[in-house]
């Protein structure tokens, strides 16, 4: 049976295109076309149609045998009806909340499928700072309302259908500190975006207080898609299929100079070509020009096609130009040639169905991505089954099981070290090297024939391997198998009383294997990071978290205008995390076998950790509403945390919030809805496992005598919890008939008794003493503005703007201490907490400034550097972030795009600190103030002035006496542009950016086309992500690139370029 | 209905109330939390011997500063750049964390051992006194390297910013600690047994060690406080080492990580080509025709003609780039995994006593007798025969050797202390002989440095005390002299 009709707005009678018409309790549905018209094929036994449209009240219409149903929908009054999920999965009327809660529908998150759905949260929520890392399968940093703790990683907690979902990352300490290792990603990336029904974020303490000791960092709550009750025996099938192609964004990769080749300066010989070596290499009796092979900089001789030079290709018999001189020219293939086009396939099939008492949803998703790095991939399979059954009228049971496997290979190495080819491409390279030639010779020989051997008669790699050798031989592999699931029973004891009981599990095993093939350059590797020439390491982890929850819910109208609801519950949490990191020692003794048992020397003892954490929580809450105008909420939770000592174990977390619907008092027709909110709450952090008891460290015995040493860390037996007290106020308004919605919040959160590792004088006998001290404040403003600037018959424009500014300040450390270093990075730059500054103060040496404000230049023409290394040279925290999401719909076509903005925040670039010195970038080969090539020799006249034809450069600055610096320094050696002649402060860059993050064009086939088919809906989308960096101030790199999630973000060393993705996806429903 | 509700909550509360396992959760299952003090003592001995022995320029650069060895390519440390690899920080860390803190913790655990048995009580006390002697040894090294150091407030995690103590005051306290230990040690009972990997728990040997160490401390401060030096040495001289059999040596094992750090770095890690022997010691020994050269170094072929080998001992120019193949290297026996770590030796004490005799202290024999005995002991230690003809050389014989006693004793003690970088460097700082070579970067320092600057970490984590200490020692400079270094 077919029903047709038209859907209009009761407001002005205009047709509503895109309204949904569904047969109640089935998946049978359709959308109205541009004229608001629809046709729906309904089963004969269908009784009720549901009409829905965003911003309008849903209406159920009984069919009663009609074949034409026209309807006018009424704009939804927001003071009732919009139900949202709050902490612990409790459903609440949004209007009654005394804190902000922002919910985004799943289709906004899975519009663009990436390896990590958290990336798709960027710009879509106020108060949420999302930073993708650009690493293949890398970890995305997600911080809500600023950094609260000196330790840990401050990442938001993830909860899926009420069950905590572990989001730890297992990146090694060396990786986090910028040394050569891999970014293995954050574990919440396991969540499949196609499974997401909605994502909501609980930002402040009042919203999260019911999570008690886990609530400090805010909560991301994910609701997965479910089946629905149906009367018929129909099933619904939903297929999503997409493919996208990723290419590196050239604006985030070095713009190289292509005029000069290998050399550290005019120092390699004494003749006409001092940038090259000059000796009789071929034994013909005359000197030859030879590349200084060991050099990994490009401050060398100017390219000249007439100059014939022995280059690296002449060294290897497998090379076509073996023993031949080749012209000294820029290569055809610069390092960017190394990157491939990444291809991502994502396929999802979903089957939903149900009967009159049960529902189920089964979904399988396959994600298969090859990265832009050669020999890299990331694969993920998600299987999820969720089923419910109403056993009796009052008892519903739900069970859900989710299996995820992830396989990674060839993730890019991060940080400083020879295994990170990006560190070479950005910092240390010879611009005369043709990347394709390196690839060809690797493919031909499968050996490590590098552009950078020690010397013509000693062909071992000096500083860098052949990059293809690194990609194809020294790759990592990793895998995670994860099962999460729960069983839940909901029992309705009376109309006003519900009981819920749930047991859930989240468990996974991780295996991460790293390789260093025989023949590689030696480097730090494995347990204890000794310097070895080859090796194999494996990291094994088994993680398990169990949560058991009981919640009783009470809800009753006390009188006509007073409603009381209350809850009482308990949460039992048990976590075990078992880790072993083992590696070969002294190299591998058999080539191409990657196993611990081919260790050359006896293995060093593996690093083992076994942690157990338990929390018992008891909580309750009361909500009162008066006249639907005044809402009061109070919650209280007690947690017993195993990570705290007995006497400090019981911690209490109160929250109090209220809201007042002032629009009820006003007679303003433009204001549909207006509310102010105020709340106060306290949440905590029980610290980390293993902080309470001192341990000893066992070493191999000496001649049968046990050898035991004290730990370097002094633990704290009377540890207290770290506590955050938060106060916030907010305003919600809905104006001009739903055309403008505003939600704004101001907050202040003070975290005291910070639990942190305090670095102490070695004379104490320790390096670190764990302490309870310190105070940090986060203050901020958040606003979301949603509007419909245009809504005419065939066309609608929706816009959502999210804006967040969080200001962090370290108020107190320990005792009188004013400054504490938390992390050091290559180049000596440090990330610190300094009293009065934001956490993440970047420190290092800086210019020395004259009282006239100009940097002082020494008599030799180079900058004077401060002798202190604790100068504040930057702040990693952005001033504000924002996202602008636009959606346009015209008839069956919709276009949406997201612009993501960050203002401020600093980055220290070790890439430029080294790479400018070594002469890779175009800035190092321009013209000087006289219009001459900066790398030409400095020509000084006898009277001390400079010849008009002189090269070299004059640093901006003043002499010690304050007069302008006039000393010209040579521009053709490693002192001029980078780390040698300049302080670190010069390499701090503004991290601001404006990015076109997402662009999606969708065409939905008109319903009429499919009338005769079993297909109910087809849409095709063209998708682009990270298409365009509209503006940035950091040259040659993506300001968001880094080494992964964690507390310290403003550092770049050997970072990946950003990847622009173009794709197409198809959605089929039947 | 109500009953269901109640039992439901009751069940939940009962389940939740079990926190008795929480203490177990906090117990580290993978690392020991209860250990014996003896195991910490073993670890401290090993760490100290490792630190003294290692040639790794991240940790101990005194084989360079004593100009025994010189690097081939990594020139920074030989040219007194100690910050590139944070050597002062590593030095603090190893002495305080790996040696002193473990000794302190060992003492704490041993003190907690309770016994009613008198011989066990003596054994326990012996162990505590031996720990004190080890601590004296470690602290005097730190003072000789830095000057004032944290001492009275050190090794206390409650004092996260320990103050620095005056270096001479520390020396006085160290000498009195030795006195107390020597009074208390009772060789009628044992001590650590095999956990003592230097003397096997032999209390009599530790008594000799204590006396010898007192002589060493006495002689080091002799220019600063001759009275204290005299009383310390004269009270100890009858109890010092009597032969090479008494030497404080830690014999390493044949496989890592318990092999000699010289072997670990040069052989195991393949870094043999990072060092050659410095011209300072080779030129000196060549001049004396010293037969110990064959035990100390390898010879290189200096022939310029094909087929004719011309072996000679040639030292690399100190502090300059040196081609590995052209210079003498460390001898093979020293590169053995089992070569001992050398803490204190008989010949070293005899040189100190020779010096004491010259200073007019009453030490039983003349300077010349001790001098000859010291050289004899050194030859014996290195397995070189025919000490007689060496002592007969005019350049060696005490009567005819060049210079005053400072130069005679200084020169021979320096040669005998080969490998013991800090001792050789201290000997040079005290007596100013032999004459050291001036490396290229010396222009930055005006003179050869006399101490380490304090660790950068002290500026960060203990700034106020650091600043006070820096001014107390006369400026935190490489060229500031330790209090005992009078000229």
PDB file of C-alpha atoms in Angstrom, chain A residues 491-494 497 499-501 531 548 550-552 568 570-574 578 585 601-602 604 608-618 640-646 649 689-698 700-703 705-712 714-715 758-767 769 771 814 817 819-821 824 869-870, chain B residues 1-2 4-5 8-9 11-13 15-20 22-36 38-44 46-47 88-90 92-93 96-98 101-102 105 108-109 150 153-162 164 194-197 250-253 255-258 268-269 271 455 457-462 464:
ATOM      1  CA  UNK A 491      13.333  -3.651  35.814  1.00  0.00           C
ATOM      2  CA  UNK A 492      10.382  -1.389  36.206  1.00  0.00           C
ATOM      3  CA  UNK A 493       9.163  -1.985  39.715  1.00  0.00           C
ATOM      4  CA  UNK A 494       6.529   0.672  39.621  1.00  0.00           C
ATOM      5  CA  UNK A 497      10.721   3.311  40.134  1.00  0.00           C
ATOM      6  CA  UNK A 499      16.153  -0.629  38.642  1.00  0.00           C
ATOM      7  CA  UNK A 500      19.091  -1.160  36.383  1.00  0.00           C
ATOM      8  CA  UNK A 501      21.871  -3.696  36.799  1.00  0.00           C
ATOM      9  CA  UNK A 531      72.930   1.606  20.934  1.00  0.00           C
ATOM     10  CA  UNK A 548      29.437  -3.637  37.649  1.00  0.00           C
ATOM     11  CA  UNK A 550      23.399  -0.993  39.969  1.00  0.00           C
ATOM     12  CA  UNK A 551      21.213   2.073  39.733  1.00  0.00           C
ATOM     13  CA  UNK A 552      17.750   2.680  41.104  1.00  0.00           C
ATOM     14  CA  UNK A 568      20.831   5.679  44.067  1.00  0.00           C
ATOM     15  CA  UNK A 570      26.858   1.708  43.043  1.00  0.00           C
ATOM     16  CA  UNK A 571      29.724   1.078  40.688  1.00  0.00           C
ATOM     17  CA  UNK A 572      32.388  -1.564  41.143  1.00  0.00           C
ATOM     18  CA  UNK A 573      35.418  -1.233  38.921  1.00  0.00           C
ATOM     19  CA  UNK A 574      38.340  -3.628  38.632  1.00  0.00           C
ATOM     20  CA  UNK A 578      49.814  -6.668  32.435  1.00  0.00           C
ATOM     21  CA  UNK A 585      70.531  -7.621  23.224  1.00  0.00           C
ATOM     22  CA  UNK A 601      74.073 -11.512  23.740  1.00  0.00           C
ATOM     23  CA  UNK A 602      71.986 -12.901  26.570  1.00  0.00           C
ATOM     24  CA  UNK A 604      68.540  -8.059  29.308  1.00  0.00           C
ATOM     25  CA  UNK A 608      57.505  -5.982  33.290  1.00  0.00           C
ATOM     26  CA  UNK A 609      54.544  -4.290  34.860  1.00  0.00           C
ATOM     27  CA  UNK A 610      51.438  -5.735  36.418  1.00  0.00           C
ATOM     28  CA  UNK A 611      48.990  -3.217  37.758  1.00  0.00           C
ATOM     29  CA  UNK A 612      45.683  -3.731  39.453  1.00  0.00           C
ATOM     30  CA  UNK A 613      43.267  -0.941  40.217  1.00  0.00           C
ATOM     31  CA  UNK A 614      39.958  -1.124  42.021  1.00  0.00           C
ATOM     32  CA  UNK A 615      37.316   1.479  42.733  1.00  0.00           C
ATOM     33  CA  UNK A 616      34.102   1.061  44.662  1.00  0.00           C
ATOM     34  CA  UNK A 617      31.671   3.876  44.119  1.00  0.00           C
ATOM     35  CA  UNK A 618      28.387   4.694  45.842  1.00  0.00           C
ATOM     36  CA  UNK A 640      37.040   4.040  47.489  1.00  0.00           C
ATOM     37  CA  UNK A 641      40.155   3.999  45.328  1.00  0.00           C
ATOM     38  CA  UNK A 642      42.757   1.291  45.617  1.00  0.00           C
ATOM     39  CA  UNK A 643      45.418   3.685  44.405  1.00  0.00           C
ATOM     40  CA  UNK A 644      45.123   5.638  47.648  1.00  0.00           C
ATOM     41  CA  UNK A 645      46.258   4.504  51.099  1.00  0.00           C
ATOM     42  CA  UNK A 646      43.673   3.137  53.517  1.00  0.00           C
ATOM     43  CA  UNK A 649      40.827   6.010  50.495  1.00  0.00           C
ATOM     44  CA  UNK A 689      48.860   2.703  40.327  1.00  0.00           C
ATOM     45  CA  UNK A 690      52.038   1.994  42.241  1.00  0.00           C
ATOM     46  CA  UNK A 691      52.546   5.380  43.860  1.00  0.00           C
ATOM     47  CA  UNK A 692      52.294   4.230  47.450  1.00  0.00           C
ATOM     48  CA  UNK A 693      55.004   1.719  48.151  1.00  0.00           C
ATOM     49  CA  UNK A 694      58.717   1.933  47.561  1.00  0.00           C
ATOM     50  CA  UNK A 695      60.160  -0.796  45.430  1.00  0.00           C
ATOM     51  CA  UNK A 696      63.597  -2.122  44.700  1.00  0.00           C
ATOM     52  CA  UNK A 697      65.037  -2.935  41.336  1.00  0.00           C
ATOM     53  CA  UNK A 698      66.687  -6.288  40.861  1.00  0.00           C
ATOM     54  CA  UNK A 700      71.243  -9.963  37.376  1.00  0.00           C
ATOM     55  CA  UNK A 701      73.082 -11.615  40.298  1.00  0.00           C
ATOM     56  CA  UNK A 702      76.812 -11.182  40.715  1.00  0.00           C
ATOM     57  CA  UNK A 703      78.406 -14.570  41.093  1.00  0.00           C
ATOM     58  CA  UNK A 705      74.861 -12.930  45.014  1.00  0.00           C
ATOM     59  CA  UNK A 706      71.611 -11.043  44.539  1.00  0.00           C
ATOM     60  CA  UNK A 707      72.092  -7.477  43.346  1.00  0.00           C
ATOM     61  CA  UNK A 708      69.322  -5.086  44.288  1.00  0.00           C
ATOM     62  CA  UNK A 709      69.221  -1.352  44.015  1.00  0.00           C
ATOM     63  CA  UNK A 710      66.807   1.238  45.349  1.00  0.00           C
ATOM     64  CA  UNK A 711      64.301   2.743  42.941  1.00  0.00           C
ATOM     65  CA  UNK A 712      65.066   6.204  41.569  1.00  0.00           C
ATOM     66  CA  UNK A 714      60.587   7.973  46.136  1.00  0.00           C
ATOM     67  CA  UNK A 715      56.975   7.015  46.511  1.00  0.00           C
ATOM     68  CA  UNK A 758      58.672  16.146  41.441  1.00  0.00           C
ATOM     69  CA  UNK A 759      62.208  16.079  40.113  1.00  0.00           C
ATOM     70  CA  UNK A 760      64.601  16.567  42.972  1.00  0.00           C
ATOM     71  CA  UNK A 761      68.281  17.066  43.585  1.00  0.00           C
ATOM     72  CA  UNK A 762      70.109  13.789  42.996  1.00  0.00           C
ATOM     73  CA  UNK A 763      71.704  14.350  46.396  1.00  0.00           C
ATOM     74  CA  UNK A 764      68.428  13.178  47.937  1.00  0.00           C
ATOM     75  CA  UNK A 765      69.285   9.726  46.625  1.00  0.00           C
ATOM     76  CA  UNK A 766      66.399   9.899  44.168  1.00  0.00           C
ATOM     77  CA  UNK A 767      65.607  11.555  40.877  1.00  0.00           C
ATOM     78  CA  UNK A 769      59.851  12.276  44.642  1.00  0.00           C
ATOM     79  CA  UNK A 771      54.267  14.585  45.807  1.00  0.00           C
ATOM     80  CA  UNK A 814      55.793  22.742  45.844  1.00  0.00           C
ATOM     81  CA  UNK A 817      59.571  26.422  43.955  1.00  0.00           C
ATOM     82  CA  UNK A 819      59.509  26.431  38.084  1.00  0.00           C
ATOM     83  CA  UNK A 820      59.528  22.728  37.363  1.00  0.00           C
ATOM     84  CA  UNK A 821      60.719  21.033  34.191  1.00  0.00           C
ATOM     85  CA  UNK A 824      62.941  17.787  27.642  1.00  0.00           C
ATOM     86  CA  UNK A 869      68.145  27.890  29.694  1.00  0.00           C
ATOM     87  CA  UNK A 870      64.962  28.681  31.582  1.00  0.00           C
TER      88      UNK A 870
ATOM     89  CA  UNK B   1       8.250  -5.644  45.470  1.00  0.00           C
ATOM     90  CA  UNK B   2       9.914  -3.834  48.311  1.00  0.00           C
ATOM     91  CA  UNK B   4      13.289  -7.292  45.782  1.00  0.00           C
ATOM     92  CA  UNK B   5      14.373  -3.709  45.900  1.00  0.00           C
ATOM     93  CA  UNK B   8      19.082  -5.712  45.285  1.00  0.00           C
ATOM     94  CA  UNK B   9      20.663  -2.769  47.083  1.00  0.00           C
ATOM     95  CA  UNK B  11      23.687  -7.199  47.396  1.00  0.00           C
ATOM     96  CA  UNK B  12      25.267  -4.217  45.744  1.00  0.00           C
ATOM     97  CA  UNK B  13      26.517  -2.779  48.983  1.00  0.00           C
ATOM     98  CA  UNK B  15      29.739  -6.557  46.921  1.00  0.00           C
ATOM     99  CA  UNK B  16      31.092  -3.071  47.014  1.00  0.00           C
ATOM    100  CA  UNK B  17      32.289  -3.122  50.566  1.00  0.00           C
ATOM    101  CA  UNK B  18      35.152  -5.493  49.836  1.00  0.00           C
ATOM    102  CA  UNK B  19      38.202  -3.311  49.800  1.00  0.00           C
ATOM    103  CA  UNK B  20      40.470  -5.648  51.729  1.00  0.00           C
ATOM    104  CA  UNK B  22      43.097  -3.071  47.697  1.00  0.00           C
ATOM    105  CA  UNK B  23      46.366  -3.229  49.599  1.00  0.00           C
ATOM    106  CA  UNK B  24      47.270  -6.270  47.581  1.00  0.00           C
ATOM    107  CA  UNK B  25      46.437  -4.372  44.390  1.00  0.00           C
ATOM    108  CA  UNK B  26      49.063  -1.842  45.333  1.00  0.00           C
ATOM    109  CA  UNK B  27      51.782  -4.399  45.841  1.00  0.00           C
ATOM    110  CA  UNK B  28      54.138  -4.430  42.920  1.00  0.00           C
ATOM    111  CA  UNK B  29      54.136  -8.020  41.688  1.00  0.00           C
ATOM    112  CA  UNK B  30      57.052  -7.527  39.351  1.00  0.00           C
ATOM    113  CA  UNK B  31      59.581  -5.799  41.562  1.00  0.00           C
ATOM    114  CA  UNK B  32      60.790  -6.728  45.019  1.00  0.00           C
ATOM    115  CA  UNK B  33      59.412  -4.708  47.903  1.00  0.00           C
ATOM    116  CA  UNK B  34      61.235  -6.586  50.651  1.00  0.00           C
ATOM    117  CA  UNK B  35      64.928  -7.291  50.200  1.00  0.00           C
ATOM    118  CA  UNK B  36      68.022  -7.940  52.257  1.00  0.00           C
ATOM    119  CA  UNK B  38      73.289  -7.239  51.800  1.00  0.00           C
ATOM    120  CA  UNK B  39      71.929  -7.246  48.228  1.00  0.00           C
ATOM    121  CA  UNK B  40      71.901  -3.450  48.217  1.00  0.00           C
ATOM    122  CA  UNK B  41      75.470  -3.428  49.520  1.00  0.00           C
ATOM    123  CA  UNK B  42      76.570  -5.678  46.657  1.00  0.00           C
ATOM    124  CA  UNK B  43      74.851  -3.388  44.199  1.00  0.00           C
ATOM    125  CA  UNK B  44      76.555  -0.313  45.690  1.00  0.00           C
ATOM    126  CA  UNK B  46      79.359  -2.891  41.861  1.00  0.00           C
ATOM    127  CA  UNK B  47      78.058   0.563  40.944  1.00  0.00           C
ATOM    128  CA  UNK B  88      78.366  16.367  36.224  1.00  0.00           C
ATOM    129  CA  UNK B  89      74.721  15.284  36.368  1.00  0.00           C
ATOM    130  CA  UNK B  90      75.657  11.666  35.706  1.00  0.00           C
ATOM    131  CA  UNK B  92      75.987  13.126  40.982  1.00  0.00           C
ATOM    132  CA  UNK B  93      73.421  10.575  39.964  1.00  0.00           C
ATOM    133  CA  UNK B  96      74.310   9.605  45.201  1.00  0.00           C
ATOM    134  CA  UNK B  97      71.692   7.272  43.751  1.00  0.00           C
ATOM    135  CA  UNK B  98      73.544   4.136  42.832  1.00  0.00           C
ATOM    136  CA  UNK B 101      71.615   5.770  48.571  1.00  0.00           C
ATOM    137  CA  UNK B 102      71.990   2.004  48.217  1.00  0.00           C
ATOM    138  CA  UNK B 105      69.321   1.860  52.436  1.00  0.00           C
ATOM    139  CA  UNK B 108      68.747   0.953  57.255  1.00  0.00           C
ATOM    140  CA  UNK B 109      67.695  -2.598  56.411  1.00  0.00           C
ATOM    141  CA  UNK B 150      75.300  18.129  49.892  1.00  0.00           C
ATOM    142  CA  UNK B 153      71.217  16.867  54.457  1.00  0.00           C
ATOM    143  CA  UNK B 154      71.804  14.423  51.637  1.00  0.00           C
ATOM    144  CA  UNK B 155      70.072  11.062  51.143  1.00  0.00           C
ATOM    145  CA  UNK B 156      66.893  12.305  52.768  1.00  0.00           C
ATOM    146  CA  UNK B 157      63.850  12.447  50.493  1.00  0.00           C
ATOM    147  CA  UNK B 158      62.150  14.715  53.008  1.00  0.00           C
ATOM    148  CA  UNK B 159      64.814  17.312  52.281  1.00  0.00           C
ATOM    149  CA  UNK B 160      64.199  17.759  48.586  1.00  0.00           C
ATOM    150  CA  UNK B 161      66.535  20.740  48.528  1.00  0.00           C
ATOM    151  CA  UNK B 162      69.560  19.661  50.574  1.00  0.00           C
ATOM    152  CA  UNK B 164      75.714  22.047  50.623  1.00  0.00           C
ATOM    153  CA  UNK B 194      80.152 -13.419  49.657  1.00  0.00           C
ATOM    154  CA  UNK B 195      77.824 -10.412  49.322  1.00  0.00           C
ATOM    155  CA  UNK B 196      80.986  -8.351  49.755  1.00  0.00           C
ATOM    156  CA  UNK B 197      82.386  -8.701  46.260  1.00  0.00           C
ATOM    157  CA  UNK B 250      86.580  -5.879  42.374  1.00  0.00           C
ATOM    158  CA  UNK B 251      87.188  -8.795  40.042  1.00  0.00           C
ATOM    159  CA  UNK B 252      84.639  -8.679  37.273  1.00  0.00           C
ATOM    160  CA  UNK B 253      82.988 -11.744  35.789  1.00  0.00           C
ATOM    161  CA  UNK B 255      79.918 -11.937  30.914  1.00  0.00           C
ATOM    162  CA  UNK B 256      77.858  -8.750  30.876  1.00  0.00           C
ATOM    163  CA  UNK B 257      76.397  -6.979  32.773  1.00  0.00           C
ATOM    164  CA  UNK B 258      78.963  -8.028  35.369  1.00  0.00           C
ATOM    165  CA  UNK B 268      81.445  -5.727  23.519  1.00  0.00           C
ATOM    166  CA  UNK B 269      79.996  -2.529  22.075  1.00  0.00           C
ATOM    167  CA  UNK B 271      83.948   1.195  20.459  1.00  0.00           C
ATOM    168  CA  UNK B 455      75.233  19.575  37.704  1.00  0.00           C
ATOM    169  CA  UNK B 457      70.030  19.754  37.573  1.00  0.00           C
ATOM    170  CA  UNK B 458      71.177  21.394  40.814  1.00  0.00           C
ATOM    171  CA  UNK B 459      70.522  24.803  39.260  1.00  0.00           C
ATOM    172  CA  UNK B 460      67.053  23.577  38.415  1.00  0.00           C
ATOM    173  CA  UNK B 461      66.026  21.619  41.478  1.00  0.00           C
ATOM    174  CA  UNK B 462      68.159  23.030  44.249  1.00  0.00           C
ATOM    175  CA  UNK B 464      69.154  28.432  46.296  1.00  0.00           C
TER     176      UNK B 464
END
